[in-house]
Short mmCIF file of N, CA and C in Angstrom, two decimals:
data_model
loop_
_atom_site.label_atom_id
_atom_site.label_comp_id
_atom_site.label_asym_id
_atom_site.label_seq_id
_atom_site.Cartn_x
_atom_site.Cartn_y
_atom_site.Cartn_z
N MET A 1 -39.83 -45.44 -27.10
CA MET A 1 -39.24 -46.61 -27.01
C MET A 1 -38.09 -46.77 -28.45
N SER A 2 -36.46 -46.48 -27.75
CA SER A 2 -35.74 -46.52 -28.48
C SER A 2 -35.92 -47.54 -29.76
N GLY A 3 -35.51 -47.71 -31.25
CA GLY A 3 -35.36 -48.49 -32.04
C GLY A 3 -35.31 -49.71 -31.92
N MET A 4 -32.96 -49.90 -30.25
CA MET A 4 -33.09 -51.13 -30.27
C MET A 4 -33.94 -51.60 -29.76
N ARG A 5 -35.37 -51.23 -27.99
CA ARG A 5 -35.51 -51.44 -27.22
C ARG A 5 -36.35 -52.33 -27.93
N ARG A 6 -36.85 -51.44 -28.33
CA ARG A 6 -37.98 -52.20 -29.61
C ARG A 6 -38.03 -53.58 -30.61
N ILE A 7 -35.86 -53.69 -31.29
CA ILE A 7 -36.18 -55.31 -30.93
C ILE A 7 -35.28 -56.45 -30.50
N SER A 8 -34.83 -55.28 -29.98
CA SER A 8 -34.23 -55.85 -28.26
C SER A 8 -36.25 -57.22 -28.39
N THR A 9 -36.95 -56.06 -27.82
CA THR A 9 -38.42 -56.92 -26.30
C THR A 9 -39.64 -57.34 -27.46
N LEU A 10 -39.27 -57.58 -29.11
CA LEU A 10 -40.23 -58.14 -29.76
C LEU A 10 -38.78 -59.62 -29.77
N GLY A 11 -37.84 -59.65 -29.64
CA GLY A 11 -36.59 -60.84 -30.15
C GLY A 11 -37.72 -61.77 -28.99
N PHE A 12 -37.53 -61.00 -27.45
CA PHE A 12 -37.55 -61.46 -26.16
C PHE A 12 -38.80 -62.81 -26.13
N LEU A 13 -40.21 -61.26 -26.45
CA LEU A 13 -41.47 -62.21 -27.11
C LEU A 13 -40.94 -63.10 -27.77
N LEU A 14 -40.35 -63.06 -29.42
CA LEU A 14 -40.27 -63.67 -29.75
C LEU A 14 -40.18 -65.76 -29.48
N VAL A 15 -39.14 -64.86 -28.64
CA VAL A 15 -37.90 -66.75 -27.81
C VAL A 15 -39.50 -66.80 -26.65
N GLY A 16 -39.88 -66.33 -26.07
CA GLY A 16 -40.80 -66.63 -24.75
C GLY A 16 -41.96 -67.44 -26.00
N LEU A 17 -42.50 -66.82 -27.02
CA LEU A 17 -43.98 -68.11 -28.40
C LEU A 17 -43.63 -68.66 -28.64
N ALA A 18 -41.95 -69.68 -28.97
CA ALA A 18 -40.99 -70.38 -29.21
C ALA A 18 -40.90 -71.12 -28.27
N ALA A 19 -40.66 -70.60 -27.00
CA ALA A 19 -40.86 -71.98 -25.94
C ALA A 19 -42.23 -72.13 -25.26
N CYS A 20 -43.01 -71.46 -25.68
CA CYS A 20 -44.58 -71.76 -24.64
C CYS A 20 -44.89 -72.96 -26.01
N GLN A 21 -45.07 -72.65 -27.89
CA GLN A 21 -45.00 -73.82 -28.70
C GLN A 21 -44.51 -74.83 -27.78
N SER A 22 -43.08 -74.76 -28.27
CA SER A 22 -42.04 -76.16 -27.88
C SER A 22 -42.64 -76.31 -26.21
N ALA A 23 -43.33 -76.40 -25.43
CA ALA A 23 -43.69 -77.09 -24.45
C ALA A 23 -45.31 -77.69 -24.35
N GLY A 24 -45.36 -77.07 -25.11
CA GLY A 24 -46.31 -77.36 -25.80
C GLY A 24 -47.00 -78.27 -26.61
N GLU A 25 -46.11 -79.46 -27.70
CA GLU A 25 -46.37 -80.42 -28.40
C GLU A 25 -45.76 -81.47 -27.20
N GLN A 26 -45.67 -81.17 -25.74
CA GLN A 26 -45.97 -82.53 -24.96
C GLN A 26 -46.37 -83.72 -25.41
N LYS A 27 -46.54 -84.49 -26.21
CA LYS A 27 -47.71 -85.22 -25.69
C LYS A 27 -47.88 -86.62 -24.63
N PRO A 28 -49.41 -86.56 -24.40
CA PRO A 28 -49.63 -87.69 -23.49
C PRO A 28 -49.00 -89.24 -23.41
N ALA A 29 -48.70 -89.75 -23.17
CA ALA A 29 -48.64 -91.19 -22.82
C ALA A 29 -49.51 -91.61 -23.35
N ALA A 30 -50.78 -91.99 -23.51
CA ALA A 30 -52.06 -92.57 -23.83
C ALA A 30 -51.75 -92.51 -25.56
N GLN A 31 -51.36 -91.01 -26.09
CA GLN A 31 -52.29 -90.78 -27.56
C GLN A 31 -50.83 -91.81 -28.11
N GLU A 32 -50.13 -92.78 -27.64
CA GLU A 32 -49.15 -93.38 -28.39
C GLU A 32 -50.13 -94.49 -28.30
N GLN A 33 -50.85 -94.84 -27.73
CA GLN A 33 -52.05 -96.21 -27.96
C GLN A 33 -53.06 -96.31 -28.96
N ALA A 34 -53.30 -97.97 -29.35
CA ALA A 34 -53.62 -98.19 -30.81
C ALA A 34 -55.28 -98.27 -29.48
N ARG A 35 -56.40 -97.79 -30.07
CA ARG A 35 -57.45 -97.98 -29.16
C ARG A 35 -59.04 -98.70 -30.66
N VAL A 36 -58.44 -99.66 -30.29
CA VAL A 36 -59.42 -100.48 -31.08
C VAL A 36 -60.26 -100.51 -29.65
N VAL A 37 -61.80 -100.06 -31.32
CA VAL A 37 -63.50 -99.83 -30.59
C VAL A 37 -63.89 -100.64 -30.93
N LYS A 38 -65.01 -100.86 -29.87
CA LYS A 38 -65.53 -102.19 -30.04
C LYS A 38 -67.01 -101.95 -30.64
N VAL A 39 -68.03 -102.96 -31.25
CA VAL A 39 -68.96 -102.79 -31.46
C VAL A 39 -70.19 -102.60 -30.25
N ASP A 40 -71.06 -101.38 -29.52
CA ASP A 40 -72.81 -101.21 -29.40
C ASP A 40 -72.77 -102.13 -29.09
N GLN A 41 -73.75 -102.00 -28.32
CA GLN A 41 -75.15 -103.07 -28.27
C GLN A 41 -76.07 -101.55 -29.38
N ASP A 42 -75.94 -101.18 -29.81
CA ASP A 42 -77.03 -100.56 -31.21
C ASP A 42 -75.86 -100.90 -32.37
N GLY A 43 -74.97 -101.76 -32.76
CA GLY A 43 -74.10 -102.20 -33.92
C GLY A 43 -73.29 -100.15 -34.22
N VAL A 44 -73.53 -99.53 -33.43
CA VAL A 44 -71.94 -98.21 -33.57
C VAL A 44 -70.58 -98.11 -32.83
N GLN A 45 -69.93 -98.30 -32.97
CA GLN A 45 -68.27 -98.55 -32.35
C GLN A 45 -68.16 -97.07 -32.57
N ARG A 46 -68.10 -96.72 -31.39
CA ARG A 46 -68.08 -94.74 -30.75
C ARG A 46 -66.78 -94.65 -29.93
N VAL A 47 -65.86 -93.79 -29.71
CA VAL A 47 -64.84 -93.79 -29.73
C VAL A 47 -64.39 -91.64 -29.20
N THR A 48 -63.68 -91.82 -28.25
CA THR A 48 -63.60 -90.24 -28.15
C THR A 48 -62.57 -89.25 -27.77
N VAL A 49 -62.01 -89.25 -29.27
CA VAL A 49 -61.30 -87.89 -29.05
C VAL A 49 -61.21 -87.05 -28.67
N LEU A 50 -59.86 -86.99 -28.37
CA LEU A 50 -59.19 -84.73 -27.60
C LEU A 50 -58.16 -84.87 -28.04
N ALA A 51 -57.91 -83.65 -28.96
CA ALA A 51 -57.15 -82.59 -29.72
C ALA A 51 -56.68 -81.75 -28.14
N GLY A 52 -55.57 -82.01 -28.49
CA GLY A 52 -54.55 -80.99 -28.34
C GLY A 52 -53.49 -80.02 -28.51
N ASN A 53 -52.52 -79.53 -28.15
CA ASN A 53 -51.67 -79.15 -28.85
C ASN A 53 -50.48 -80.18 -30.47
N TYR A 54 -50.39 -79.94 -30.58
CA TYR A 54 -50.03 -80.64 -31.19
C TYR A 54 -50.44 -82.78 -31.67
N PHE A 55 -52.04 -82.57 -30.13
CA PHE A 55 -51.08 -83.74 -30.81
C PHE A 55 -53.19 -83.89 -30.63
N PHE A 56 -53.41 -85.87 -30.73
CA PHE A 56 -54.47 -86.23 -30.94
C PHE A 56 -54.38 -87.53 -30.23
N THR A 57 -55.49 -87.90 -29.50
CA THR A 57 -55.80 -89.02 -27.75
C THR A 57 -56.66 -89.17 -27.86
N PRO A 58 -56.98 -91.24 -29.15
CA PRO A 58 -55.97 -91.74 -29.13
C PRO A 58 -56.02 -90.99 -30.82
N SER A 59 -54.40 -91.89 -31.18
CA SER A 59 -53.48 -91.50 -32.06
C SER A 59 -53.88 -92.50 -33.78
N ARG A 60 -53.93 -93.65 -33.01
CA ARG A 60 -54.48 -94.90 -33.89
C ARG A 60 -55.43 -95.13 -32.96
N ILE A 61 -56.47 -95.45 -33.77
CA ILE A 61 -58.04 -96.05 -33.78
C ILE A 61 -58.60 -97.27 -35.15
N ILE A 62 -59.85 -98.29 -34.51
CA ILE A 62 -59.85 -99.29 -35.22
C ILE A 62 -60.33 -100.05 -35.37
N VAL A 63 -61.08 -100.03 -36.53
CA VAL A 63 -62.73 -99.07 -35.94
C VAL A 63 -62.68 -101.45 -37.15
N LYS A 64 -64.64 -101.52 -37.69
CA LYS A 64 -64.53 -102.27 -38.02
C LYS A 64 -65.51 -101.73 -39.51
N ALA A 65 -64.69 -102.25 -40.85
CA ALA A 65 -65.94 -102.09 -41.85
C ALA A 65 -67.22 -101.80 -42.10
N ASP A 66 -67.87 -101.82 -43.33
CA ASP A 66 -69.25 -102.32 -43.22
C ASP A 66 -69.65 -102.23 -41.24
N THR A 67 -69.82 -100.86 -40.43
CA THR A 67 -69.66 -101.13 -38.66
C THR A 67 -70.13 -98.93 -39.03
N PRO A 68 -71.12 -98.64 -38.38
CA PRO A 68 -71.45 -97.26 -38.26
C PRO A 68 -69.74 -96.97 -36.70
N VAL A 69 -69.74 -95.18 -37.43
CA VAL A 69 -68.04 -95.28 -36.37
C VAL A 69 -69.46 -93.63 -35.77
N GLU A 70 -69.51 -93.38 -34.59
CA GLU A 70 -69.43 -92.55 -34.31
C GLU A 70 -67.57 -91.57 -33.22
N ILE A 71 -67.61 -90.83 -33.08
CA ILE A 71 -66.60 -90.25 -33.03
C ILE A 71 -66.79 -88.63 -32.47
N VAL A 72 -66.62 -88.62 -31.54
CA VAL A 72 -67.42 -87.67 -30.06
C VAL A 72 -66.08 -87.18 -29.58
N ALA A 73 -65.29 -86.08 -31.24
CA ALA A 73 -64.02 -84.68 -30.80
C ALA A 73 -64.56 -83.57 -30.30
N SER A 74 -63.14 -83.48 -29.33
CA SER A 74 -63.31 -82.87 -29.32
C SER A 74 -61.88 -81.58 -28.22
N ARG A 75 -61.10 -80.51 -28.97
CA ARG A 75 -60.32 -79.61 -28.56
C ARG A 75 -60.00 -79.37 -26.62
N GLU A 76 -58.34 -79.97 -26.21
CA GLU A 76 -58.18 -79.39 -25.18
C GLU A 76 -59.03 -76.95 -25.09
N ALA A 77 -59.30 -76.98 -24.05
CA ALA A 77 -59.81 -75.10 -23.87
C ALA A 77 -57.76 -74.55 -24.32
N GLY A 78 -58.23 -73.02 -24.74
CA GLY A 78 -56.53 -71.81 -25.21
C GLY A 78 -57.51 -71.78 -26.07
N MET A 79 -56.86 -70.85 -26.63
CA MET A 79 -56.99 -69.73 -28.14
C MET A 79 -55.97 -70.62 -29.39
N VAL A 80 -55.67 -71.96 -29.14
CA VAL A 80 -54.88 -72.64 -30.50
C VAL A 80 -56.56 -73.53 -31.50
N PRO A 81 -57.03 -72.67 -32.06
CA PRO A 81 -57.90 -73.97 -33.07
C PRO A 81 -57.36 -74.84 -33.77
N HIS A 82 -58.10 -76.07 -33.60
CA HIS A 82 -58.09 -77.52 -34.63
C HIS A 82 -59.27 -78.19 -35.21
N ASP A 83 -58.52 -78.76 -35.84
CA ASP A 83 -59.94 -79.47 -37.24
C ASP A 83 -59.15 -80.51 -36.41
N LEU A 84 -60.16 -82.07 -37.09
CA LEU A 84 -60.76 -83.03 -37.19
C LEU A 84 -60.35 -83.26 -38.65
N VAL A 85 -59.60 -83.86 -39.17
CA VAL A 85 -59.65 -84.18 -41.42
C VAL A 85 -59.02 -86.08 -40.77
N ILE A 86 -60.09 -86.86 -42.31
CA ILE A 86 -59.83 -88.01 -41.55
C ILE A 86 -59.73 -87.71 -43.44
N GLN A 87 -58.65 -88.25 -43.70
CA GLN A 87 -58.75 -88.71 -45.20
C GLN A 87 -58.67 -90.36 -46.17
N ALA A 88 -59.47 -90.51 -47.17
CA ALA A 88 -59.23 -91.89 -46.97
C ALA A 88 -57.70 -92.05 -48.08
N PRO A 89 -58.08 -93.63 -47.72
CA PRO A 89 -56.92 -94.14 -48.58
C PRO A 89 -56.72 -93.55 -48.95
N ASP A 90 -57.29 -93.10 -50.74
CA ASP A 90 -57.05 -93.07 -52.12
C ASP A 90 -57.04 -91.02 -52.58
N GLY A 91 -57.18 -90.70 -51.14
CA GLY A 91 -56.93 -89.55 -51.12
C GLY A 91 -58.00 -88.44 -51.23
N ALA A 92 -59.23 -88.74 -50.75
CA ALA A 92 -60.72 -88.38 -50.52
C ALA A 92 -60.43 -88.34 -49.51
N THR A 93 -61.15 -86.46 -48.45
CA THR A 93 -61.34 -86.26 -47.32
C THR A 93 -62.35 -86.49 -47.14
N LEU A 94 -64.03 -87.82 -46.08
CA LEU A 94 -64.12 -88.04 -45.58
C LEU A 94 -64.85 -86.88 -44.90
N ILE A 95 -64.09 -86.44 -44.11
CA ILE A 95 -64.28 -86.12 -42.69
C ILE A 95 -64.01 -84.62 -42.57
N GLN A 96 -64.07 -83.34 -42.28
CA GLN A 96 -62.87 -81.91 -42.33
C GLN A 96 -64.26 -80.67 -41.19
N GLN A 97 -63.88 -81.35 -40.00
CA GLN A 97 -64.50 -80.41 -39.25
C GLN A 97 -63.38 -79.90 -37.68
N ASP A 98 -64.17 -78.30 -37.57
CA ASP A 98 -63.87 -77.76 -36.67
C ASP A 98 -63.58 -78.51 -35.24
N LEU A 99 -63.31 -78.48 -34.42
CA LEU A 99 -62.98 -78.74 -33.41
C LEU A 99 -63.59 -78.03 -32.16
N ALA A 100 -64.39 -78.01 -31.19
CA ALA A 100 -64.36 -77.04 -29.74
C ALA A 100 -63.85 -77.74 -28.46
N THR A 101 -64.29 -76.41 -27.80
CA THR A 101 -63.80 -77.44 -26.03
C THR A 101 -65.00 -79.07 -25.83
N GLU A 102 -66.36 -78.25 -26.68
CA GLU A 102 -67.58 -79.03 -26.16
C GLU A 102 -67.47 -80.01 -27.24
N PRO A 103 -67.11 -81.24 -26.90
CA PRO A 103 -68.12 -82.23 -28.00
C PRO A 103 -68.30 -82.11 -29.36
N ARG A 104 -67.46 -83.24 -30.32
CA ARG A 104 -68.23 -82.26 -31.70
C ARG A 104 -68.91 -84.76 -31.81
N LYS A 105 -70.58 -84.42 -31.57
CA LYS A 105 -70.62 -85.60 -32.57
C LYS A 105 -70.55 -86.39 -34.69
N ILE A 106 -68.95 -86.53 -34.61
CA ILE A 106 -69.00 -86.86 -36.22
C ILE A 106 -69.71 -88.85 -36.40
N ALA A 107 -70.51 -88.17 -37.66
CA ALA A 107 -71.23 -90.46 -37.50
C ALA A 107 -70.37 -90.14 -38.95
N PHE A 108 -70.08 -91.43 -39.46
CA PHE A 108 -70.00 -91.88 -40.71
C PHE A 108 -70.01 -93.72 -40.79
N THR A 109 -69.56 -93.94 -41.72
CA THR A 109 -69.99 -94.97 -41.96
C THR A 109 -68.23 -96.56 -43.07
N PRO A 110 -67.44 -96.98 -42.24
CA PRO A 110 -65.89 -96.89 -43.78
C PRO A 110 -66.79 -98.13 -44.23
N ARG A 111 -66.05 -97.70 -45.52
CA ARG A 111 -66.99 -99.08 -46.92
C ARG A 111 -65.81 -100.31 -46.84
N LYS A 112 -64.65 -99.50 -46.98
CA LYS A 112 -63.18 -99.38 -47.44
C LYS A 112 -62.09 -100.00 -46.08
N PRO A 113 -61.45 -101.02 -45.56
CA PRO A 113 -61.00 -101.66 -44.90
C PRO A 113 -58.82 -100.86 -45.48
N GLY A 114 -57.86 -100.05 -44.08
CA GLY A 114 -57.05 -99.30 -44.83
C GLY A 114 -56.88 -98.77 -43.79
N LYS A 115 -56.24 -98.04 -44.90
CA LYS A 115 -55.49 -96.77 -42.95
C LYS A 115 -56.19 -95.14 -43.97
N TYR A 116 -55.92 -95.11 -42.93
CA TYR A 116 -57.33 -93.70 -43.09
C TYR A 116 -56.26 -92.49 -42.23
N LEU A 117 -55.78 -91.73 -43.00
CA LEU A 117 -55.10 -90.30 -41.69
C LEU A 117 -55.48 -89.55 -41.11
N LEU A 118 -55.30 -89.18 -40.19
CA LEU A 118 -56.49 -88.53 -38.96
C LEU A 118 -55.61 -87.73 -39.06
N TYR A 119 -55.85 -86.01 -39.39
CA TYR A 119 -54.60 -85.02 -39.02
C TYR A 119 -55.94 -83.63 -38.92
N CYS A 120 -54.70 -82.60 -38.18
CA CYS A 120 -55.01 -81.46 -38.41
C CYS A 120 -54.55 -80.46 -39.36
N SER A 121 -55.39 -79.64 -39.44
CA SER A 121 -55.37 -78.62 -40.95
C SER A 121 -54.75 -77.90 -40.86
N LYS A 122 -54.53 -77.69 -40.07
CA LYS A 122 -55.39 -75.50 -39.24
C LYS A 122 -52.95 -75.55 -39.53
N LYS A 123 -53.20 -74.53 -40.00
CA LYS A 123 -51.59 -73.59 -40.23
C LYS A 123 -51.78 -72.00 -40.02
N PRO A 124 -50.88 -72.25 -38.51
CA PRO A 124 -50.93 -69.98 -38.62
C PRO A 124 -49.74 -69.64 -39.46
N PRO A 125 -49.90 -68.50 -40.00
CA PRO A 125 -48.91 -67.36 -40.82
C PRO A 125 -47.21 -67.84 -40.57
N LEU A 126 -46.17 -68.40 -41.15
CA LEU A 126 -45.33 -68.14 -41.01
C LEU A 126 -45.15 -69.34 -39.70
N MET A 127 -45.94 -70.68 -39.81
CA MET A 127 -45.19 -71.29 -38.92
C MET A 127 -46.20 -72.66 -39.71
N ALA A 128 -44.91 -73.69 -39.44
CA ALA A 128 -45.79 -75.16 -39.38
C ALA A 128 -46.79 -75.32 -39.37
N SER A 129 -47.01 -75.90 -39.81
CA SER A 129 -48.91 -77.29 -40.52
C SER A 129 -49.10 -77.59 -38.57
N HIS A 130 -50.53 -78.12 -37.91
CA HIS A 130 -50.40 -78.52 -37.30
C HIS A 130 -49.07 -80.15 -37.47
N ARG A 131 -50.13 -80.54 -38.81
CA ARG A 131 -50.06 -81.34 -39.07
C ARG A 131 -48.20 -82.05 -38.56
N GLU A 132 -47.39 -80.57 -39.70
CA GLU A 132 -45.85 -80.73 -38.93
C GLU A 132 -45.18 -80.90 -38.27
N ARG A 133 -46.15 -79.89 -37.08
CA ARG A 133 -46.00 -80.39 -36.20
C ARG A 133 -46.08 -81.65 -35.20
N GLY A 134 -46.98 -82.98 -35.48
CA GLY A 134 -47.15 -83.57 -35.57
C GLY A 134 -48.57 -84.44 -35.08
N MET A 135 -48.98 -83.68 -35.20
CA MET A 135 -50.57 -83.96 -34.61
C MET A 135 -51.79 -84.42 -35.99
N GLU A 136 -51.87 -85.76 -36.01
CA GLU A 136 -51.45 -86.66 -36.58
C GLU A 136 -51.97 -87.59 -36.52
N GLY A 137 -52.95 -88.45 -36.69
CA GLY A 137 -53.35 -90.42 -36.42
C GLY A 137 -53.43 -90.96 -37.49
N ILE A 138 -53.60 -91.56 -37.22
CA ILE A 138 -54.50 -92.77 -38.22
C ILE A 138 -55.94 -93.96 -37.55
N LEU A 139 -56.99 -93.54 -38.51
CA LEU A 139 -57.51 -94.73 -38.76
C LEU A 139 -58.57 -96.07 -39.57
N GLU A 140 -57.41 -97.47 -38.71
CA GLU A 140 -57.15 -97.90 -39.30
C GLU A 140 -59.22 -99.33 -39.48
N VAL A 141 -58.64 -99.17 -41.13
CA VAL A 141 -60.19 -99.48 -41.26
C VAL A 141 -59.99 -101.42 -41.25
N LEU A 142 -60.87 -102.32 -40.22
CA LEU A 142 -60.11 -103.65 -40.33
C LEU A 142 -62.03 -104.45 -41.00
N PRO A 143 -61.09 -104.98 -42.48
CA PRO A 143 -62.36 -106.04 -42.40
C PRO A 143 -63.26 -106.58 -42.07
#
């Protein structure tokens, strides 16, 4: 294969990859809605979170302080790895969990009211991080 043809093929592949990446950034409408989590009979606040190509659904979760929270998190099928990071208002990382297509339970009890960052920390080489591409949200802890 000649040098020009190889460069042309590589360019075509890169354009195709960019188009796939852009198409994958479509976020479901449900992601924009806040999820107010109710306390179950056993005293636990449970919520299911789905990670996809540069989104979390829901992207805003509202819970009560000093009440146990159980997040059942998974990611859509595919090759792209995702994780779930929850960062306290003071910058401390409370949770960092790799996600799989099989749901994983993440249990914790938020003590302080405030807005906690929720994001994916993955970053492919030579590309923007998942968080920079919009894969973030808020866990709002109410008194």
